[in-house]
Coordinates of C-alpha atoms in Angstrom, one line a residue:
Chain V
I1 CA 38.4 222.0 337.4
E2 CA 38.1 225.0 339.7
Q3 CA 35.2 227.3 338.9
G4 CA 35.5 230.1 341.5
N5 CA 35.2 228.2 344.8
T6 CA 33.7 225.1 343.3
K7 CA 36.3 222.3 342.7
A8 CA 35.5 219.1 340.8
L9 CA 37.8 216.2 340.0
A10 CA 36.8 213.9 337.2
V11 CA 38.2 210.5 336.4
V12 CA 37.5 208.3 333.4
Y13 CA 38.1 204.6 333.1
G14 CA 37.7 202.8 329.8
P15 CA 36.5 201.9 327.3
H16 CA 36.9 198.4 328.8
E17 CA 35.0 195.2 329.1
I18 CA 31.7 195.3 331.1
R19 CA 32.3 194.7 334.8
G20 CA 29.8 192.6 336.6
S21 CA 26.9 191.2 334.7
R22 CA 27.4 190.6 331.0
S23 CA 23.7 191.0 330.4
K24 CA 24.0 194.8 330.7
A25 CA 26.1 194.9 327.6
L26 CA 24.6 196.7 324.6
H27 CA 25.3 195.0 321.3
D28 CA 25.7 198.2 319.3
K29 CA 27.1 200.8 321.6
A30 CA 29.1 201.4 324.8
V31 CA 27.5 201.6 328.2
I32 CA 28.2 204.9 330.0
N33 CA 28.5 204.4 333.8
C34 CA 28.7 207.6 335.9
Q35 CA 28.9 208.4 339.5
Y36 CA 28.5 211.8 341.1
S37 CA 29.9 212.0 344.6
M38 CA 30.4 215.0 347.0
A39 CA 33.1 214.9 349.6
T40 CA 31.5 215.2 353.1
F41 CA 33.5 218.3 353.8
S42 CA 32.6 220.0 350.5
T43 CA 29.5 221.8 351.7
A44 CA 29.2 224.4 354.4
E45 CA 27.1 222.0 356.5
R46 CA 28.8 218.6 356.7
K47 CA 27.2 216.1 354.4
R48 CA 26.7 212.7 356.0
R49 CA 26.8 210.4 352.9
P50 CA 29.0 211.2 350.0
H51 CA 26.8 209.5 347.5
G52 CA 23.7 207.3 347.4
D53 CA 21.2 210.0 348.3
R54 CA 18.5 211.1 346.0
R55 CA 20.3 214.3 344.8
S56 CA 23.5 212.4 343.9
S57 CA 21.5 209.7 342.1
E58 CA 19.7 212.4 340.1
M59 CA 23.0 214.1 339.2
T60 CA 24.4 210.8 338.2
L61 CA 21.5 210.2 335.7
H62 CA 21.9 213.7 334.3
L63 CA 25.6 213.2 333.7
K64 CA 24.9 209.9 332.0
Q65 CA 22.3 211.5 329.8
T66 CA 24.6 214.4 328.9
F67 CA 27.5 212.2 327.9
E68 CA 25.5 209.7 326.0
A69 CA 24.6 212.5 323.7
A70 CA 28.2 213.6 323.2
I71 CA 30.4 210.5 323.2
L72 CA 30.5 208.4 320.0
T73 CA 29.3 205.3 321.8
Q74 CA 28.7 203.3 318.6
L75 CA 32.4 203.0 318.1
Y76 CA 32.7 200.7 321.2
P77 CA 30.0 198.1 321.2
R78 CA 29.8 195.7 324.2
S79 CA 32.1 197.8 326.3
Q80 CA 31.8 200.2 329.2
I81 CA 33.1 203.7 329.9
D82 CA 33.2 204.8 333.6
I83 CA 33.0 208.5 334.5
Y84 CA 33.5 209.3 338.2
V85 CA 33.2 212.9 339.4
Q86 CA 34.1 214.0 342.8
I87 CA 33.1 217.4 344.2
L88 CA 35.8 218.6 346.6
Q89 CA 34.4 222.0 347.3
A90 CA 30.8 223.0 346.5
D91 CA 29.9 226.7 346.0
G92 CA 27.2 226.6 343.4
G93 CA 27.2 225.3 339.9
N94 CA 28.2 221.8 341.0
Y95 CA 26.6 219.9 338.1
C96 CA 28.2 222.4 335.6
A97 CA 31.7 222.1 337.0
C98 CA 31.3 218.3 336.9
V99 CA 30.3 218.3 333.2
N100 CA 33.2 220.6 332.3
A101 CA 35.7 218.5 334.2
A102 CA 34.4 215.3 332.8
T103 CA 34.6 216.7 329.2
L104 CA 38.3 217.3 329.7
A105 CA 38.8 213.9 331.4
I106 CA 37.2 212.2 328.4
M107 CA 39.4 214.1 326.1
D108 CA 42.4 213.1 328.1
A109 CA 41.3 209.5 327.9
G110 CA 41.2 209.7 324.1
I111 CA 37.6 208.8 323.8
P112 CA 36.0 210.4 320.7
M113 CA 33.3 212.9 321.2
R114 CA 31.0 214.9 318.9
D115 CA 32.1 218.2 320.5
Y116 CA 33.1 219.6 323.8
V117 CA 30.3 219.6 326.4
C118 CA 30.2 222.9 328.2
A119 CA 27.8 223.6 331.0
C120 CA 26.7 226.6 332.9
S121 CA 24.0 227.5 335.4
V122 CA 21.8 230.6 335.1
G123 CA 19.3 232.2 337.4
F124 CA 16.7 235.0 337.0
I125 CA 16.6 237.5 339.8
E126 CA 15.1 241.0 339.6
D127 CA 14.4 240.7 335.9
T128 CA 18.0 239.9 335.1
P129 CA 19.5 236.6 334.0
L130 CA 22.6 235.8 336.1
A131 CA 25.1 233.3 334.7
D132 CA 27.1 230.9 336.8
M133 CA 25.6 231.5 340.2
S134 CA 27.4 230.9 343.5
Y135 CA 25.8 229.0 346.4
V136 CA 24.6 232.2 348.1
E137 CA 22.8 233.2 344.9
E138 CA 21.3 229.8 344.4
A139 CA 20.0 229.7 348.0
A140 CA 18.2 233.0 347.5
G141 CA 15.4 231.2 345.7
G142 CA 14.1 232.1 342.3
P143 CA 14.2 230.1 339.1
Q144 CA 17.5 228.4 338.2
A145 CA 18.4 226.5 335.1
A146 CA 21.4 224.4 334.1
L147 CA 22.3 223.9 330.5
A148 CA 24.8 221.6 328.9
L149 CA 25.7 222.7 325.4
L150 CA 27.7 221.3 322.4
P151 CA 29.1 224.7 321.4
K152 CA 29.9 224.3 317.7
T153 CA 26.6 223.0 316.6
E154 CA 24.7 224.8 319.5
Q155 CA 22.9 221.6 320.3
I156 CA 21.6 221.3 323.9
A157 CA 22.5 218.0 325.6
L158 CA 20.8 218.7 328.8
L159 CA 18.4 221.5 330.0
E160 CA 17.1 221.4 333.5
M161 CA 15.1 224.1 335.2
N162 CA 13.3 224.3 338.5
S163 CA 10.9 226.8 340.1
R164 CA 8.7 229.0 338.0
L165 CA 9.7 231.2 335.1
H166 CA 7.4 233.0 332.7
E167 CA 7.9 231.9 329.2
D168 CA 8.4 235.5 328.0
H169 CA 11.7 235.5 329.9
L170 CA 12.8 232.1 328.7
E171 CA 14.5 233.3 325.5
R172 CA 16.6 235.9 327.4
V173 CA 17.6 233.3 329.9
I174 CA 18.6 230.7 327.3
D175 CA 20.6 233.3 325.4
A176 CA 22.5 234.3 328.5
V177 CA 23.4 230.8 329.4
S178 CA 24.3 229.9 325.9
K179 CA 26.7 232.8 325.7
A180 CA 28.2 231.7 329.1
C181 CA 28.7 228.2 327.8
K182 CA 30.5 229.5 324.8
D183 CA 32.8 231.4 327.1
V184 CA 33.5 228.3 329.0
Y185 CA 34.2 226.5 325.7
A186 CA 36.8 229.2 324.8
V187 CA 38.6 228.5 328.1
L188 CA 38.5 224.7 327.8
D189 CA 39.6 224.9 324.2
S190 CA 42.6 227.1 325.0
V191 CA 43.7 224.8 327.9
V192 CA 43.5 221.7 325.7
R193 CA 45.5 223.3 322.9
E194 CA 48.1 224.5 325.3
H195 CA 48.4 221.1 326.8
L196 CA 48.8 219.5 323.4
Q197 CA 51.4 221.9 322.4
E198 CA 53.4 221.2 325.5
V199 CA 53.1 217.4 325.0
S200 CA 54.0 217.6 321.3
T201 CA 57.1 219.6 322.0
L202 CA 58.2 217.0 324.6
I203 CA 57.6 214.1 322.2
A204 CA 59.4 215.9 319.4
E205 CA 62.4 216.1 321.6
Chain E
T1 CA 55.6 222.3 350.1
L2 CA 57.4 219.0 350.0
F3 CA 60.0 217.1 351.9
R4 CA 62.1 214.5 350.2
S5 CA 63.4 211.2 351.5
D6 CA 66.6 209.7 350.0
A7 CA 64.6 207.9 347.4
L8 CA 65.6 207.9 343.7
R9 CA 62.8 208.5 341.3
A10 CA 61.0 205.4 340.1
P11 CA 62.1 204.3 336.6
W12 CA 59.7 205.5 333.8
I13 CA 58.8 202.0 332.8
S14 CA 57.5 201.0 336.1
A15 CA 55.6 204.3 336.5
A16 CA 53.7 203.7 333.3
W17 CA 52.9 200.1 334.4
L18 CA 51.6 201.3 337.7
K19 CA 48.8 203.2 335.9
L20 CA 47.1 200.1 334.7
E21 CA 45.9 198.6 337.9
M22 CA 45.0 200.5 341.0
A23 CA 43.9 198.8 344.2
S24 CA 45.1 195.3 343.4
V25 CA 48.0 194.3 341.3
V26 CA 48.7 190.9 339.7
L27 CA 52.3 189.9 339.7
S28 CA 53.9 186.9 338.1
E29 CA 56.1 184.6 340.1
A30 CA 59.3 185.9 338.4
E31 CA 58.4 189.5 339.4
K32 CA 57.8 188.4 343.0
V33 CA 61.1 186.6 343.1
Y34 CA 62.9 189.6 341.6
I35 CA 61.4 191.9 344.3
A36 CA 62.1 189.5 347.1
H37 CA 65.7 189.0 346.1
G38 CA 66.3 192.7 345.8
I39 CA 64.9 193.3 349.3
Q40 CA 67.3 190.7 350.8
E41 CA 70.1 192.9 349.5
D42 CA 68.5 196.1 350.9
L43 CA 67.7 197.3 347.3
R44 CA 64.2 197.8 346.3
V45 CA 62.8 198.2 342.7
D46 CA 62.9 202.0 342.8
G47 CA 66.3 202.1 344.4
R48 CA 65.2 202.8 348.0
G49 CA 66.6 201.1 351.0
C50 CA 64.3 199.0 353.2
E51 CA 63.6 201.9 355.6
D52 CA 63.1 204.7 353.2
Y53 CA 59.9 206.4 352.4
R54 CA 59.0 207.6 348.9
C55 CA 58.8 211.3 348.3
I56 CA 55.9 212.8 350.4
E57 CA 54.2 216.0 349.5
V58 CA 52.1 217.7 352.2
E59 CA 50.0 220.8 351.7
T60 CA 47.5 222.2 354.2
D61 CA 44.6 224.5 354.0
V62 CA 43.4 223.4 350.6
V63 CA 39.6 223.2 351.1
S64 CA 37.9 226.5 352.0
N65 CA 34.7 225.2 353.6
T66 CA 36.5 223.3 356.4
S67 CA 38.0 224.3 359.7
G68 CA 41.2 222.5 358.6
S69 CA 42.4 220.5 355.7
A70 CA 45.4 218.7 354.3
R71 CA 46.5 216.9 351.2
V72 CA 49.2 214.2 351.1
K73 CA 50.7 212.6 348.1
L74 CA 52.9 209.6 348.9
G75 CA 54.1 208.2 345.6
H76 CA 50.9 207.3 343.8
T77 CA 48.7 207.5 346.9
D78 CA 46.7 210.6 347.1
I79 CA 44.7 211.5 350.2
L80 CA 42.6 214.6 351.0
V81 CA 41.4 215.3 354.6
G82 CA 38.9 217.9 355.7
V83 CA 38.2 218.6 359.4
K84 CA 34.9 220.3 360.3
A85 CA 34.1 221.5 363.8
E86 CA 30.5 221.4 365.1
M87 CA 28.9 222.2 368.4
V88 CA 27.1 219.2 370.0
M89 CA 26.2 217.7 373.4
P90 CA 29.2 215.8 374.9
K91 CA 29.0 212.1 375.4
H92 CA 27.4 210.9 378.6
E93 CA 30.5 209.2 380.1
R94 CA 32.8 212.1 379.3
P95 CA 30.9 215.3 379.9
K96 CA 34.0 217.5 380.2
E97 CA 35.5 216.6 376.8
G98 CA 34.9 217.0 373.1
Y99 CA 35.5 214.1 370.7
L100 CA 36.7 213.2 367.2
E101 CA 34.8 211.3 364.6
F102 CA 36.5 209.7 361.6
F103 CA 35.0 208.9 358.3
V104 CA 36.9 207.4 355.4
D105 CA 35.4 207.6 351.9
C106 CA 37.1 205.4 349.3
S107 CA 36.1 207.2 346.2
A108 CA 35.5 205.6 342.9
N109 CA 38.3 207.8 341.5
A110 CA 40.8 205.5 343.0
T111 CA 39.6 202.4 341.3
P112 CA 36.3 201.3 339.7
E113 CA 35.9 198.6 342.3
F114 CA 35.0 201.3 344.8
E115 CA 31.9 202.4 342.9
G116 CA 28.7 202.5 344.9
R117 CA 29.2 200.6 348.1
G118 CA 32.4 198.8 347.0
G119 CA 34.7 201.0 349.0
E120 CA 32.7 200.8 352.3
E121 CA 34.6 197.7 353.6
L122 CA 38.0 199.3 353.2
G123 CA 36.7 202.6 354.5
T124 CA 35.3 201.1 357.7
E125 CA 38.5 199.1 358.3
I126 CA 40.6 202.3 358.0
S127 CA 38.3 204.4 360.2
N128 CA 38.2 201.7 362.9
T129 CA 42.0 201.7 363.0
L130 CA 42.0 205.5 363.3
Y131 CA 39.5 205.3 366.2
R132 CA 41.8 202.8 367.9
I133 CA 45.0 204.8 367.5
F134 CA 43.3 208.0 368.9
N135 CA 41.6 206.1 371.7
N136 CA 43.8 207.3 374.5
D137 CA 44.0 210.4 376.7
A138 CA 47.4 211.6 375.4
S139 CA 46.9 212.0 371.6
I140 CA 44.7 215.0 371.5
N141 CA 43.7 217.2 374.5
L142 CA 40.0 216.7 374.3
K143 CA 39.4 218.9 377.3
S144 CA 40.3 221.9 375.2
L145 CA 37.3 221.1 373.0
C146 CA 34.8 221.5 375.9
I147 CA 32.6 224.6 376.0
Q148 CA 30.2 223.9 378.8
P149 CA 30.6 220.7 380.7
G150 CA 27.7 218.4 380.1
E151 CA 26.0 220.7 377.7
H152 CA 28.1 221.9 374.8
C153 CA 31.4 220.7 373.3
W154 CA 33.1 220.6 370.0
V155 CA 33.1 217.5 367.8
L156 CA 35.8 217.4 365.1
Y157 CA 34.6 215.4 362.1
V158 CA 37.8 214.2 360.4
D159 CA 36.7 213.2 356.8
I160 CA 39.3 211.4 354.7
L161 CA 38.9 211.1 351.0
L162 CA 41.0 208.5 349.2
L163 CA 41.7 209.8 345.7
E164 CA 44.3 207.3 344.4
C165 CA 45.6 204.0 345.8
G166 CA 49.3 203.5 345.3
G167 CA 50.1 201.3 348.3
N168 CA 50.7 202.2 351.9
L169 CA 47.3 203.7 352.6
F170 CA 47.5 203.8 356.4
D171 CA 50.7 205.8 356.6
A172 CA 49.5 208.4 354.2
I173 CA 46.1 208.7 355.9
S174 CA 47.7 209.2 359.3
I175 CA 50.1 211.8 358.0
A176 CA 47.3 213.6 356.4
A177 CA 45.1 213.4 359.5
K178 CA 47.9 214.9 361.6
A179 CA 48.5 217.7 359.2
A180 CA 44.8 218.5 359.0
L181 CA 44.5 218.6 362.8
F182 CA 47.5 220.9 363.0
N183 CA 45.8 223.2 360.5
T184 CA 42.4 223.1 362.2
R185 CA 41.2 226.4 363.6
V186 CA 38.3 225.9 366.0
P187 CA 36.4 229.2 366.7
K188 CA 36.6 230.5 370.2
V189 CA 33.2 230.8 372.0
R190 CA 32.3 232.2 375.3
V191 CA 29.3 231.2 377.4
I192 CA 27.6 234.2 378.9
E193 CA 25.2 233.8 381.8
D194 CA 22.7 236.6 382.4
E195 CA 20.8 237.4 385.6
E196 CA 17.9 235.0 385.0
G197 CA 20.4 232.1 384.5
T198 CA 19.8 231.6 380.8
K199 CA 23.1 230.8 379.0
E200 CA 24.0 232.2 375.7
I201 CA 26.9 231.2 373.5
E202 CA 28.8 234.1 372.0
L203 CA 31.1 233.7 369.0
S204 CA 34.1 236.0 369.1
D205 CA 33.9 238.9 366.6
D206 CA 37.3 238.4 365.2
P207 CA 37.2 235.5 362.6
Y208 CA 40.9 234.8 363.2
D209 CA 40.4 234.3 367.0
C210 CA 40.5 230.6 367.3
I211 CA 41.8 227.6 369.2
R212 CA 44.6 225.6 367.7
L213 CA 45.1 222.0 368.5
N214 CA 48.3 220.6 370.0
V215 CA 49.3 217.8 367.7
E216 CA 52.6 216.9 369.4
N217 CA 51.3 213.6 370.6
V218 CA 49.2 212.7 367.6
P219 CA 50.5 209.3 366.4
C220 CA 51.4 208.3 362.9
I221 CA 51.0 204.9 361.5
V222 CA 54.1 203.1 360.1
T223 CA 53.3 200.0 358.1
L224 CA 56.0 197.3 358.0
S225 CA 55.6 194.6 355.4
K226 CA 57.4 191.3 355.7
I227 CA 59.0 190.1 352.5
G228 CA 61.2 187.0 352.8
H229 CA 63.3 187.5 355.9
R230 CA 63.4 191.3 355.9
H231 CA 60.7 193.9 356.4
V232 CA 60.2 197.1 354.4
V233 CA 58.7 200.4 355.2
D234 CA 56.3 202.1 352.8
A235 CA 55.5 199.3 350.5
T236 CA 54.3 200.0 347.0
L237 CA 51.4 198.0 345.5
Q238 CA 53.8 195.5 344.0
E239 CA 55.6 195.0 347.2
E240 CA 52.3 194.6 349.1
A241 CA 51.4 191.8 346.6
C242 CA 54.7 190.0 347.5
S243 CA 54.3 190.3 351.3
L244 CA 52.1 187.9 353.2
A245 CA 52.0 189.7 356.5
S246 CA 52.4 193.3 357.7
L247 CA 52.5 195.0 361.0
L248 CA 50.8 198.4 361.5
I249 CA 52.2 200.3 364.4
S250 CA 51.1 203.7 365.5
V251 CA 53.9 205.7 367.1
T252 CA 54.0 209.2 368.5
S253 CA 56.8 211.7 368.1
K254 CA 58.3 210.5 371.4
G255 CA 58.4 206.9 370.3
V256 CA 55.4 205.8 372.3
L257 CA 53.2 203.1 370.7
T258 CA 49.5 203.6 370.9
C259 CA 48.4 200.6 368.7
I260 CA 49.8 197.5 367.1
R261 CA 48.0 195.5 364.6
K262 CA 49.0 192.6 362.3
V263 CA 47.3 192.4 358.9
G264 CA 47.6 189.9 356.1
K265 CA 47.0 186.3 355.7
G266 CA 50.5 185.1 356.6
S267 CA 51.9 184.7 360.1
L268 CA 54.8 186.4 361.9
D269 CA 57.1 184.9 364.5
P270 CA 57.7 186.9 367.7
E271 CA 61.4 187.8 367.0
S272 CA 60.4 189.5 363.7
I273 CA 57.6 191.3 365.5
F274 CA 60.1 192.8 368.0
E275 CA 62.5 193.7 365.2
M276 CA 59.7 195.4 363.2
I277 CA 58.6 197.3 366.2
E278 CA 62.1 198.7 366.8
T279 CA 62.4 199.7 363.1
G280 CA 59.0 201.2 363.2
K281 CA 59.8 203.3 366.3
R282 CA 63.0 204.6 364.7
V283 CA 61.3 205.4 361.3
G284 CA 58.3 206.9 363.0
K285 CA 60.3 209.3 365.1
S286 CA 62.2 210.7 362.1
L287 CA 58.9 210.9 360.1
H288 CA 57.4 213.0 362.9
I289 CA 60.4 215.3 362.9
S290 CA 60.3 215.9 359.2
L291 CA 56.5 216.3 359.2
Q292 CA 56.6 218.8 362.0
D293 CA 59.4 220.7 360.2
V294 CA 57.4 221.0 357.0
L295 CA 54.2 222.0 358.8
N296 CA 56.0 224.7 360.8
K297 CA 57.7 226.0 357.7
E298 CA 54.4 226.2 355.9
E299 CA 52.8 228.0 358.8
S300 CA 55.6 230.5 359.1
L301 CA 55.0 231.5 355.4
G302 CA 51.6 232.6 356.5
K303 CA 49.8 234.8 353.9
K304 CA 52.8 234.8 351.6
R305 CA 52.5 231.1 350.9
P306 CA 52.1 230.4 347.2
K307 CA 48.5 229.2 346.8
V308 CA 48.7 226.5 344.1
G309 CA 45.1 225.4 344.7
F310 CA 44.3 221.8 344.8
L311 CA 45.0 221.2 341.1
R312 CA 48.6 221.5 340.2

């Protein structure tokens, strides 16, 4: 997925048998294993370690939480689904681009989900909510939130906010980011349908 | 931008089969015998001859945050290289030169075994090989990277990202590194000294004013895998599983060797090593000619080049 200058590549393996220790297997649902990794040349300042630092581990846990809410894990007990996301170019909204890319990858893998997961970031600068901020806008300081939404039912899979925001503004901010997520949903949906149409015409031949 | 070798396209059946396993492939005895017999007759599974490369696609300037970047697709092997230039103090023993640092990241995208720290071993092996092949005075003119002797110089961090493993990693990585170095634009800086003797570094106002590297003598690696009595260039994963020993040679466009390394658990006898070196030099020279051709063509398109982005 390319969202402006942010490029993310998501790869899904599975569902397959649990690798490594069998003890991690859950008897009633699938284990979701994620990894968030940034290429060392993706940021303006060269990043020394692609993954393993605190920020990447935190993002990994967030991705895991988001997709556990969306994937129908109870259909694959005692198995594992791997989701690996690589950021090739980082220009703000890294987590959101990852979620959008991973949604499409999971769909391509044929793993059933409750709904698309669409994510967008939002900031609040000068009394205005700003949807999908770039790196320059994020670095300006100010409150930022990231929201992962299941668009049809309007269920929130992940909401994360940092800095301080007065609760009076919260509703406007959430409304702005929900609308942005629905716009992302429209784009992803049209891409998936177009792809399916191409594939079905090829198969019909 | 792509340049084609004489290879036929791989049959659809084997392409689907390749998708199942990534970094390691399990072959039955019958399959190994089939591959080995074909190679004796100079006919490989996908129809290539023993000295043919698969179709290679090279595209430069794909990542915007870098000083130079390149992407290479060699069959199912996908490599992305980014070069970033930074200003640091030069090394003690070489105060008048800049230097290169290599880092190879085997991402989990290629195979789940590379998750966490699983890809580190392969990554260090590849980056050590790259250090060795560039460890001579002729490959890159490091003096052009010097700003102020003993105080400031440019270091080029060459970061290699392995996105997919389809056999023949070293060749693809060296081609990508050469293309990325060709594409690298290091900003021109001037050192101004004022009356009190304090030095200031001034960046030129024009963002397009930059130093380009001369990559004429940058070597490329050619891997020759020995299967039966013959050796093949550009082995796929299946062919690598059949071969017990390979020879990695790094050859420049003039046919000069900068590094030779034998890999694999089998052994090679001296005559085959000499034969393989001759083949490698021949193949390497034509690889360099084609690569330089493609890079020059891409460069000449300039702004009119169709930007397909990274995702095609």
